[in-house]
């Protein structure tokens, strides 16, 4: 289509569906830009010619899964923004009925109500986990798990339950008694699922200053734009924040096609919200923690992983099925040094080519899968690779020759490349210097 023809059509298009088309010509998929609140989706295949599929002569002999819980209702602290928005709109009912609204805001005439719960898994979350359980069984039919481990939190346990039902089917009801284990998520249990719990300084370091600074930057222009369309409502920046949460969480609860608020925003506005979620995770469970706290916390998972891959104790299992959080996976990636941006994420402008992307790393139902495998011919020695949300994340600093095509490394070389994490143990001098004394 000729550019001028496109421009004349724009007013009509924007009446029909927000303004996505005004910003970029290719389709913008909101569901892939909601950060850690995105519904599960497979990450894009790796670039640079890295193969996502293992060659036919390779056989996986160990698989280590860390699964995030599925889609959930908003946290109570987030729900309040949505409820305040809904209350504001109820107060403005008369004005909204009289207002001339663009197509993407017509839904407001019906009244926007919110009956979202909080914290628990949603039906969409249950489906994500059941599907992943069945798919995991199909992908690794010959490897036999002996246990299922979940962080002791309702939505994590329920996620393990649906996954296990997909994986084991009705046998799970009986297997649960011997196979199911939980690990507390508190401040006295050393856990690779919630390593920050035992890091006393984390609770003071964990700040959302960057998120607040970014919110002050990106929310006012959206608020101004929407208030021009809804002058009688007088939305606040908190209300707009609530509308962005409503987009994500109505999606998490009912499906994004049933989530009216998403189309109220332009792609760029959604990407600003996505960036806020990245900043939040980066600040609390990533590189924006003070000093080396992120990698120090991440080392707890990395060391557990290396122990299992090397099987030095002779007690390693062939399958680990474990359930935790976005924070678990983010900290693990940080400990591994796989998603670092240099310089770090700015709070004054959205960094577009960033490595730290929660949409790709930790959507709801995220699955971090480590495969240990050997090949007859293609690759030499016992190999390991990371498959995150169905896409290989090439391991860095340990691959040679053909391994680079598969993003894998020989296990011993991988261990060597992780000398930083390997050099940290919970309660050692580094841990204490970062976290404060490790006593309770
Ligand atoms: C709605 O209107 C009532 C009555 O005027 C007022 O007390 C309340 O604070 C308003 N709520 C919101 C969210 O604006
Ligand atoms: C979460 O689900 C459990 C089990 O159904 C229920 O007891 C609890 O009240 C729910 N919590 C919320 C916040 O809805
Ligand atoms: C296992 O059974 C216990 C007791 O009935 C239940 O509370 C728990 O949610 C079950 N766990 C899973 C993962 O199914
Ligand atoms: C650990 O948690 C308990 C219970 O929530 C709390 O009373 C205690 O102060 C916490 N300890 C530290 C060191 O944070
Ligand atoms: C966050 O901002 C507050 C107030 O501006 C400040 O006191 C605090 O030190 C900041 N925290 C961090 C971790 O930067
Ligand atoms: C809109 O709300 C702000 C406070 O958020 C207030 O200062 C302002 O007067 C209000 N404007 C109108 C037109 O009601
Ligand atoms: C770990 O080593 C023991 C003892 O050699 C062996 O029986 C077991 O199969 C190994 N496990 C894995 C996953 O390699
Ligand atoms: C770290 O702190 C704990 C608790 O005070 C202490 O027992 C331990 O020896 C410390 N580690 C080092 C290496 O100093």
Coordinates of C-alpha atoms and ligand atoms in Angstrom, one line a residue:
X1 CA 0.0 0.0 0.0
X2 CA 1.2 3.5 -0.9
X3 CA 2.1 5.6 2.2
X4 CA -0.4 8.4 1.5
X5 CA -3.2 5.8 1.0
X6 CA -2.2 4.4 4.4
X7 CA -2.3 7.8 6.0
X8 CA -5.8 8.6 4.8
X9 CA -7.0 5.2 6.2
X10 CA -5.5 5.7 9.6
X11 CA -8.4 7.7 11.2
X12 CA -10.7 4.8 10.4
X13 CA -8.3 2.1 11.5
X14 CA -7.7 3.8 14.8
X15 CA -11.4 4.0 15.4
X16 CA -11.6 0.2 15.0
X17 CA -8.6 -0.8 17.0
X18 CA -6.5 1.6 19.0
X19 CA -3.5 2.9 17.2
X20 CA -1.1 0.0 16.9
X21 CA -1.1 0.5 13.1
X22 CA 0.1 4.0 13.5
X23 CA 3.3 2.9 15.1
X24 CA 4.5 0.0 13.1
X25 CA 3.4 -1.8 10.1
X26 CA 3.8 -5.4 11.2
X27 CA 1.3 -6.8 13.7
X28 CA 2.1 -6.1 17.3
X29 CA 1.3 -8.9 19.6
X30 CA 0.4 -7.6 23.0
X31 CA 0.6 -11.0 24.5
X32 CA 4.4 -11.1 23.9
X33 CA 5.0 -7.8 25.5
X34 CA 3.6 -8.1 29.0
X35 CA 6.9 -9.0 30.7
X36 CA 6.5 -11.4 33.5
X37 CA 2.8 -11.1 33.2
X38 CA 2.7 -12.4 29.7
X39 CA 0.8 -15.6 29.1
X40 CA 3.1 -18.5 28.2
X41 CA 4.6 -18.4 24.8
X42 CA 7.6 -20.0 23.1
X43 CA 10.5 -17.7 22.9
X44 CA 11.8 -17.1 19.4
X45 CA 14.4 -19.5 18.1
X46 CA 18.0 -18.4 18.7
X47 CA 19.7 -16.2 16.1
X48 CA 23.0 -16.6 14.4
X49 CA 22.1 -20.0 13.0
X50 CA 22.0 -21.8 16.3
X51 CA 19.9 -25.0 16.0
X52 CA 17.0 -25.4 18.3
X53 CA 16.8 -29.2 17.6
X54 CA 19.3 -31.7 18.7
X55 CA 20.9 -33.8 15.9
X56 CA 19.4 -37.3 15.5
X57 CA 22.5 -39.1 16.9
X58 CA 22.3 -37.4 20.3
X59 CA 20.5 -38.7 23.3
X60 CA 19.4 -36.8 26.4
X61 CA 20.2 -38.7 29.6
X62 CA 19.4 -36.1 32.2
X63 CA 16.9 -33.3 32.2
X64 CA 16.5 -30.6 34.9
X65 CA 13.4 -28.5 34.9
X66 CA 12.7 -25.3 36.8
X67 CA 9.1 -24.3 36.1
X68 CA 7.5 -21.0 37.0
X69 CA 3.9 -21.2 38.2
X70 CA 1.2 -20.5 35.7
X71 CA -0.9 -17.4 35.1
X72 CA -2.2 -16.0 38.3
X73 CA -4.5 -13.2 39.5
X74 CA -2.9 -9.9 40.4
X75 CA -1.0 -9.6 43.7
X76 CA -3.1 -7.7 46.3
X77 CA -0.8 -4.7 45.9
X78 CA -1.5 -4.6 42.1
X79 CA -5.2 -5.4 42.4
X80 CA -5.8 -2.2 44.3
X81 CA -4.8 -0.1 41.2
X82 CA -7.4 -2.0 39.1
X83 CA -10.1 -1.6 41.7
X84 CA -9.5 2.1 42.1
X85 CA -9.7 2.5 38.4
X86 CA -13.0 0.6 38.3
X87 CA -14.4 2.8 41.1
X88 CA -13.4 5.9 39.3
X89 CA -15.2 4.8 36.2
X90 CA -18.3 3.9 38.1
X91 CA -18.3 7.5 39.5
X92 CA -18.1 8.8 36.0
X93 CA -20.8 6.7 34.5
X94 CA -23.0 9.6 33.4
X95 CA -20.2 11.4 31.8
X96 CA -19.0 8.3 30.0
X97 CA -22.5 7.6 28.6
X98 CA -22.6 11.1 27.2
X99 CA -19.0 11.1 25.9
X100 CA -18.1 10.4 22.3
X101 CA -15.6 7.6 22.5
X102 CA -13.3 6.0 20.0
X103 CA -13.9 2.4 19.1
X104 CA -11.2 1.1 21.3
X105 CA -12.8 2.7 24.4
X106 CA -16.5 1.9 23.5
X107 CA -16.4 -0.9 26.1
X108 CA -16.5 1.7 28.8
X109 CA -20.1 2.4 27.9
X110 CA -21.0 -1.1 29.1
X111 CA -19.3 -0.2 32.4
X112 CA -15.9 -1.7 33.3
X113 CA -16.2 -3.9 36.3
X114 CA -13.4 -6.0 37.9
X115 CA -14.1 -9.2 39.8
X116 CA -10.5 -10.5 39.7
X117 CA -9.3 -12.5 42.6
X118 CA -5.8 -12.2 43.9
X119 CA -2.6 -14.3 44.1
X120 CA -4.1 -17.7 43.1
X121 CA -3.6 -19.5 39.9
X122 CA -6.2 -18.8 37.1
X123 CA -7.9 -21.3 34.8
X124 CA -5.4 -20.2 32.1
X125 CA -2.6 -21.0 34.6
X126 CA -3.9 -24.4 35.2
X127 CA -4.2 -25.2 31.5
X128 CA -0.6 -23.9 30.9
X129 CA 0.8 -26.3 33.5
X130 CA -1.3 -29.3 32.5
X131 CA -0.2 -28.8 28.9
X132 CA 3.5 -28.5 29.8
X133 CA 3.3 -31.7 31.9
X134 CA 1.9 -33.7 29.0
X135 CA 4.4 -32.2 26.6
X136 CA 7.3 -32.9 28.9
X137 CA 6.2 -36.5 29.1
X138 CA 6.1 -36.7 25.3
X139 CA 9.5 -35.1 24.9
X140 CA 11.4 -37.2 27.4
X141 CA 9.3 -40.4 27.6
X142 CA 12.2 -42.7 28.8
X143 CA 13.6 -40.6 31.7
X144 CA 12.0 -41.4 35.0
X145 CA 11.5 -38.9 37.8
X146 CA 11.5 -39.9 41.4
X147 CA 10.2 -36.7 42.9
X148 CA 8.4 -33.4 42.3
X149 CA 9.5 -30.4 44.3
X150 CA 7.6 -27.2 44.8
X151 CA 8.2 -24.0 46.7
X152 CA 5.8 -23.9 49.6
X153 CA 3.3 -21.4 48.2
X154 CA -0.2 -22.0 47.1
X155 CA 0.1 -21.1 43.4
X156 CA 3.4 -22.9 43.1
X157 CA 2.0 -26.1 44.6
X158 CA -1.1 -25.9 42.5
X159 CA 1.1 -25.5 39.4
X160 CA 3.0 -28.6 40.4
X161 CA -0.3 -30.4 40.8
X162 CA -1.6 -29.7 37.3
X163 CA 1.8 -30.4 35.7
X164 CA 1.9 -33.7 37.5
X165 CA -1.6 -34.5 36.3
X166 CA -0.6 -33.8 32.7
X167 CA 2.7 -35.8 33.1
X168 CA 1.5 -38.8 35.2
X169 CA -2.2 -38.8 34.5
X170 CA -4.4 -40.3 37.1
X171 CA -1.5 -42.3 38.6
X172 CA -0.4 -39.0 40.2
X173 CA -3.1 -39.3 42.8
X174 CA -1.3 -42.3 44.3
X175 CA 2.2 -41.2 43.4
X176 CA 1.8 -37.8 45.2
X177 CA 2.2 -39.5 48.6
X178 CA 5.7 -40.7 47.9
X179 CA 6.9 -38.3 45.3
X180 CA 5.7 -34.8 46.2
X181 CA 8.0 -32.6 48.3
X182 CA 7.8 -28.9 49.2
X183 CA 10.5 -26.5 50.4
X184 CA 9.6 -23.6 52.6
X185 CA 9.9 -20.1 51.1
X186 CA 11.0 -18.3 54.2
X187 CA 14.1 -16.6 55.8
X188 CA 15.6 -19.7 57.4
X189 CA 15.5 -22.2 54.6
X190 CA 18.5 -22.2 52.2
X191 CA 16.8 -22.7 48.8
X192 CA 17.7 -22.3 45.1
X193 CA 14.0 -21.5 44.5
X194 CA 14.0 -18.5 46.9
X195 CA 17.6 -17.7 47.6
X196 CA 16.9 -14.1 48.6
X197 CA 15.0 -15.3 51.7
X198 CA 18.2 -16.1 53.5
X199 CA 20.0 -13.0 52.3
X200 CA 19.4 -10.5 55.1
X201 CA 20.5 -7.5 53.2
X202 CA 18.3 -8.3 50.3
X203 CA 15.2 -7.0 52.0
X204 CA 16.9 -3.5 52.3
X205 CA 18.5 -3.6 48.9
X206 CA 15.4 -4.7 47.1
X207 CA 14.0 -1.5 46.0
X208 CA 11.6 -0.3 43.3
X209 CA 13.2 3.1 42.9
X210 CA 14.0 2.5 39.3
X211 CA 10.5 1.3 38.6
X212 CA 9.1 4.4 40.3
X213 CA 11.4 6.7 38.3
X214 CA 10.4 5.0 35.1
X215 CA 6.7 5.2 36.0
X216 CA 7.1 9.0 36.6
X217 CA 8.6 9.2 33.1
X218 CA 6.2 7.1 31.0
X219 CA 2.8 7.3 32.7
X220 CA 2.1 11.0 32.6
X221 CA 2.0 11.3 28.7
X222 CA -0.4 8.3 28.5
X223 CA -2.6 9.8 31.2
X224 CA -2.7 13.1 29.3
X225 CA -3.6 11.3 26.1
X226 CA -6.4 9.3 27.7
X227 CA -7.8 12.3 29.6
X228 CA -8.2 14.1 26.3
X229 CA -10.5 11.2 25.3
X230 CA -12.1 11.0 28.7
X231 CA -12.1 14.5 30.0
X232 CA -14.9 14.0 32.5
X233 CA -13.1 11.1 34.2
X234 CA -9.9 12.8 35.1
X235 CA -7.7 9.7 35.3
X236 CA -4.6 9.8 37.5
X237 CA -1.3 8.1 36.6
X238 CA -2.2 5.4 39.2
X239 CA -5.5 4.8 37.3
X240 CA -3.6 4.4 34.0
X241 CA -1.2 2.1 35.8
X242 CA -4.4 0.2 36.9
X243 CA -5.5 0.1 33.3
X244 CA -2.2 -1.5 32.2
X245 CA -2.5 -4.0 35.0
X246 CA -6.1 -4.7 33.9
X247 CA -4.9 -5.4 30.4
X248 CA -2.4 -8.0 31.6
X249 CA -4.6 -9.5 34.4
X250 CA -7.9 -9.7 32.6
X251 CA -5.8 -11.6 30.1
X252 CA -4.3 -13.8 32.7
X253 CA -7.8 -14.6 34.1
X254 CA -10.0 -14.7 31.0
X255 CA -7.7 -14.6 28.0
X256 CA -6.3 -11.5 26.3
X257 CA -9.1 -11.5 23.7
X258 CA -11.4 -10.8 26.6
X259 CA -9.2 -8.1 28.0
X260 CA -10.6 -4.7 26.7
X261 CA -7.9 -2.4 28.1
X262 CA -5.1 -3.7 26.0
X263 CA -6.4 -2.0 22.9
X264 CA -6.6 1.3 24.7
X265 CA -2.8 1.5 24.5
X266 CA -0.4 2.0 21.6
X267 CA 2.4 -0.6 21.1
X268 CA 4.9 1.8 22.4
X269 CA 2.9 2.4 25.5
X270 CA 2.6 -1.4 26.1
X271 CA 6.4 -1.6 25.5
X272 CA 6.9 1.1 28.2
X273 CA 4.9 -1.0 30.6
X274 CA 6.9 -4.1 29.6
X275 CA 10.1 -2.1 30.3
X276 CA 8.7 -1.2 33.8
X277 CA 8.3 -4.9 34.5
X278 CA 11.8 -5.6 33.3
X279 CA 13.1 -2.8 35.6
X280 CA 11.2 -4.2 38.5
X281 CA 12.6 -7.7 38.1
X282 CA 16.1 -6.3 37.4
X283 CA 16.0 -4.2 40.5
X284 CA 14.8 -6.9 42.9
X285 CA 16.2 -10.1 41.3
X286 CA 18.7 -9.0 38.9
X287 CA 21.7 -6.8 38.0
X288 CA 20.3 -3.7 39.5
X289 CA 20.7 -5.0 43.0
X290 CA 23.7 -3.4 44.8
X291 CA 27.1 -4.7 44.0
X292 CA 27.2 -8.4 43.1
X293 CA 24.1 -9.4 45.0
X294 CA 22.3 -10.6 41.9
X295 CA 25.0 -13.1 40.9
X296 CA 25.7 -14.1 44.5
X297 CA 22.0 -15.0 45.0
X298 CA 22.0 -16.7 41.6
X299 CA 25.0 -18.9 42.5
X300 CA 22.7 -21.0 44.8
X301 CA 20.9 -22.3 41.8
X302 CA 24.0 -22.5 39.6
X303 CA 25.8 -24.6 42.2
X304 CA 22.8 -27.0 42.5
X305 CA 22.7 -27.3 38.7
X306 CA 26.5 -28.1 38.4
X307 CA 26.3 -30.7 41.2
X308 CA 23.6 -32.5 39.4
X309 CA 25.2 -32.3 35.9
X310 CA 28.6 -33.5 37.2
X311 CA 27.0 -36.1 39.6
X312 CA 30.2 -36.0 41.7
X313 CA 28.3 -37.4 44.6
X314 CA 26.8 -40.2 42.6
X315 CA 23.4 -39.2 43.8
X316 CA 22.1 -37.2 40.8
X317 CA 18.7 -38.1 39.4
X318 CA 18.0 -38.3 35.7
X319 CA 15.0 -36.0 36.0
X320 CA 14.3 -33.1 38.2
X321 CA 10.8 -31.6 38.2
X322 CA 10.8 -28.4 40.2
X323 CA 8.4 -25.5 40.6
X324 CA 9.1 -21.9 41.6
X325 CA 8.9 -18.4 40.5
X326 CA 9.9 -15.9 37.8
X327 CA 12.4 -14.7 40.5
X328 CA 14.0 -18.1 40.6
X329 CA 14.6 -18.2 36.9
X330 CA 15.8 -14.6 36.7
X331 CA 18.3 -15.0 39.5
X332 CA 19.5 -18.2 37.9
X333 CA 20.1 -16.5 34.6
X334 CA 21.9 -13.7 36.4
X335 CA 24.1 -16.1 38.3
X336 CA 25.0 -17.8 35.0
X337 CA 25.8 -14.4 33.5
X338 CA 23.5 -14.9 30.5
X339 CA 21.4 -11.8 30.4
X340 CA 23.6 -8.9 31.4
X341 CA 23.3 -5.5 29.8
X342 CA 26.4 -3.2 29.9
X343 CA 25.6 -0.5 30.7
X344 CA 22.6 -1.6 32.8
X345 CA 19.0 -0.6 32.2
X346 CA 18.4 3.1 32.1
X347 CA 15.4 4.6 33.9
X348 CA 15.1 7.6 31.6
X349 CA 14.7 5.8 28.2
X350 CA 13.6 2.4 27.2
X351 CA 16.6 0.3 26.1
X352 CA 15.4 -1.6 23.1
X353 CA 18.2 -4.1 22.3
X354 CA 18.4 -5.2 25.9
X355 CA 19.2 -8.7 27.0
X356 CA 17.2 -8.7 30.2
X357 CA 13.7 -9.3 28.9
X358 CA 11.2 -10.8 31.2
X359 CA 8.7 -11.4 28.4
X360 CA 11.1 -13.9 26.9
X361 CA 12.7 -15.2 30.2
X362 CA 9.8 -15.6 32.6
X363 CA 6.3 -15.4 31.2
X364 CA 3.7 -17.2 33.3
X365 CA 4.4 -21.0 33.0
X366 CA 8.0 -20.3 32.1
X367 CA 10.2 -23.4 31.8
X368 CA 13.9 -23.5 32.2
X369 CA 15.1 -26.9 31.0
X370 CA 18.6 -28.2 31.2
X371 CA 19.4 -31.1 29.0
X372 CA 22.5 -33.3 29.4
X373 CA 23.2 -35.4 26.4
X374 CA 25.7 -37.4 24.4
X375 CA 26.0 -37.8 20.6
X376 CA 27.4 -40.7 18.6
X377 CA 29.1 -38.5 16.1
X378 CA 28.0 -34.9 16.0
X379 CA 29.5 -33.6 19.2
X380 CA 32.3 -35.0 21.4
X381 CA 31.9 -35.7 25.2
X382 CA 28.9 -35.2 27.5
X383 CA 27.1 -32.0 26.6
X384 CA 24.7 -29.7 28.3
X385 CA 22.4 -27.1 26.9
X386 CA 19.8 -24.7 28.1
X387 CA 16.3 -24.6 26.6
X388 CA 14.4 -21.7 28.0
X389 CA 10.7 -21.5 26.9
X390 CA 11.3 -23.9 24.0
X391 CA 14.3 -21.9 22.7
X392 CA 18.0 -22.7 23.1
X393 CA 19.9 -20.0 25.0
X394 CA 23.5 -20.5 23.8
X395 CA 25.9 -21.0 26.7
X396 CA 28.7 -18.5 26.8
X397 CA 32.4 -18.9 27.3
X398 CA 32.6 -22.7 27.0
X399 CA 31.5 -23.8 23.5
X400 CA 34.1 -24.8 20.9
X401 CA 33.8 -25.8 17.3
X402 CA 30.4 -27.4 16.4
X403 CA 29.0 -26.9 19.8
X404 CA 28.4 -23.3 18.9
X405 CA 25.9 -24.5 16.3
X406 CA 23.8 -26.1 19.1
X407 CA 24.5 -23.6 21.9
X408 CA 25.8 -26.4 24.0
X409 CA 29.0 -27.1 25.9
X410 CA 30.9 -30.1 27.2
X411 CA 29.9 -30.5 30.8
X412 CA 33.4 -30.0 32.3
X413 CA 33.9 -26.9 30.2
X414 CA 30.6 -25.5 31.3
X415 CA 31.6 -26.1 34.9
X416 CA 34.9 -24.2 34.3
X417 CA 33.0 -21.3 32.7
X418 CA 31.0 -21.0 35.9
X419 CA 34.0 -20.5 38.1
X420 CA 32.5 -17.3 39.5
X421 CA 29.4 -19.0 40.9
X422 CA 31.4 -22.1 41.7
X423 CA 33.6 -19.9 43.9
X424 CA 30.6 -18.8 46.1
X425 CA 29.0 -21.0 48.8
X426 CA 26.1 -20.0 51.0
X427 CA 27.5 -18.5 54.2
X428 CA 31.1 -18.1 53.0
X429 CA 33.0 -14.8 53.1
X430 CA 31.5 -13.6 49.8
X431 CA 27.9 -14.4 50.8
X432 CA 28.3 -12.8 54.2
X433 CA 29.9 -9.7 52.7
X434 CA 27.0 -9.3 50.3
X435 CA 24.1 -10.5 52.5
X436 CA 25.2 -9.8 56.0
X437 CA 26.1 -12.6 58.4
X438 CA 24.5 -15.8 57.5
X439 CA 23.3 -16.6 61.0
X440 CA 19.6 -16.6 62.0
Ligands
LIG1 C1 -16.6 8.2 44.0 O1 -17.6 9.2 44.5 C2 -17.8 9.2 45.9 C3 -18.9 10.2 46.2 O2 -18.7 11.4 45.6 C4 -16.5 9.6 46.5 O3 -16.6 9.5 47.9 C5 -15.4 8.6 46.1 O4 -14.1 8.9 46.7 C6 -15.3 8.5 44.6 N1 -14.4 7.4 44.3 C7 -13.4 7.5 43.4 C8 -12.5 6.4 43.2 O5 -13.2 8.6 42.8
LIG2 C1 -6.9 -19.5 46.7 O1 -7.5 -20.8 46.6 C2 -7.7 -21.5 47.8 C3 -8.2 -22.9 47.5 O2 -9.3 -22.9 46.6 C4 -8.7 -20.8 48.6 O3 -8.8 -21.4 49.9 C5 -8.2 -19.3 48.8 O4 -9.2 -18.6 49.5 C6 -7.9 -18.7 47.5 N1 -7.3 -17.4 47.8 C7 -7.8 -16.3 47.2 C8 -7.0 -15.1 47.5 O5 -8.7 -16.3 46.4
LIG3 C1 -0.4 -33.9 47.1 O1 -1.3 -34.2 48.0 C2 -1.5 -33.3 49.1 C3 -2.4 -33.9 50.1 O2 -3.6 -34.2 49.5 C4 -2.0 -32.0 48.5 O3 -2.2 -31.0 49.5 C5 -1.0 -31.5 47.5 O4 -1.5 -30.3 46.8 C6 -0.8 -32.6 46.4 N1 0.3 -32.1 45.6 C7 0.3 -32.2 44.3 C8 1.5 -31.6 43.6 O5 -0.6 -32.7 43.7
LIG4 C1 12.2 -14.0 59.6 O1 10.8 -14.2 59.5 C2 10.1 -14.1 60.7 C3 8.7 -14.5 60.5 O2 8.2 -13.8 59.4 C4 10.3 -12.8 61.3 O3 9.7 -12.7 62.6 C5 11.8 -12.5 61.5 O4 12.1 -11.2 62.0 C6 12.6 -12.7 60.2 N1 14.0 -12.7 60.5 C7 14.9 -11.9 59.7 C8 16.3 -12.0 60.1 O5 14.5 -11.2 58.8
LIG5 C1 15.4 4.7 47.0 O1 14.9 6.1 47.2 C2 14.8 6.5 48.5 C3 14.1 7.8 48.6 O2 14.5 8.6 47.5 C4 16.2 6.4 49.1 O3 16.1 6.8 50.5 C5 16.8 5.0 49.0 O4 18.1 5.0 49.5 C6 16.7 4.6 47.6 N1 17.1 3.1 47.6 C7 18.0 2.6 46.7 C8 18.2 1.1 46.9 O5 18.5 3.3 45.9
LIG6 C1 -8.2 16.0 38.2 O1 -7.6 15.4 39.3 C2 -6.5 16.2 39.9 C3 -5.9 15.4 41.0 O2 -5.5 14.1 40.5 C4 -7.0 17.5 40.4 O3 -5.9 18.3 40.9 C5 -7.7 18.3 39.2 O4 -8.3 19.4 39.7 C6 -8.8 17.4 38.6 N1 -9.3 18.1 37.4 C7 -10.6 18.1 37.2 C8 -11.0 18.8 35.9 O5 -11.4 17.6 37.9
LIG7 C1 25.0 -40.7 39.1 O1 26.0 -41.6 39.5 C2 25.5 -42.8 40.0 C3 26.7 -43.6 40.5 O2 27.6 -43.8 39.5 C4 24.7 -43.5 38.9 O3 24.2 -44.7 39.3 C5 23.6 -42.6 38.4 O4 23.0 -43.2 37.3 C6 24.2 -41.3 38.0 N1 23.1 -40.4 37.7 C7 23.1 -39.6 36.6 C8 21.9 -38.7 36.4 O5 24.0 -39.5 35.8
LIG8 C1 29.3 -16.1 57.8 O1 28.4 -15.8 58.8 C2 28.1 -16.9 59.7 C3 27.1 -16.4 60.8 O2 27.7 -15.3 61.5 C4 29.4 -17.4 60.3 O3 29.0 -18.6 61.1 C5 30.3 -17.8 59.2 O4 31.5 -18.3 59.8 C6 30.6 -16.6 58.3 N1 31.4 -17.1 57.2 C7 32.7 -16.6 57.1 C8 33.5 -17.2 56.0 O5 33.1 -15.7 57.8

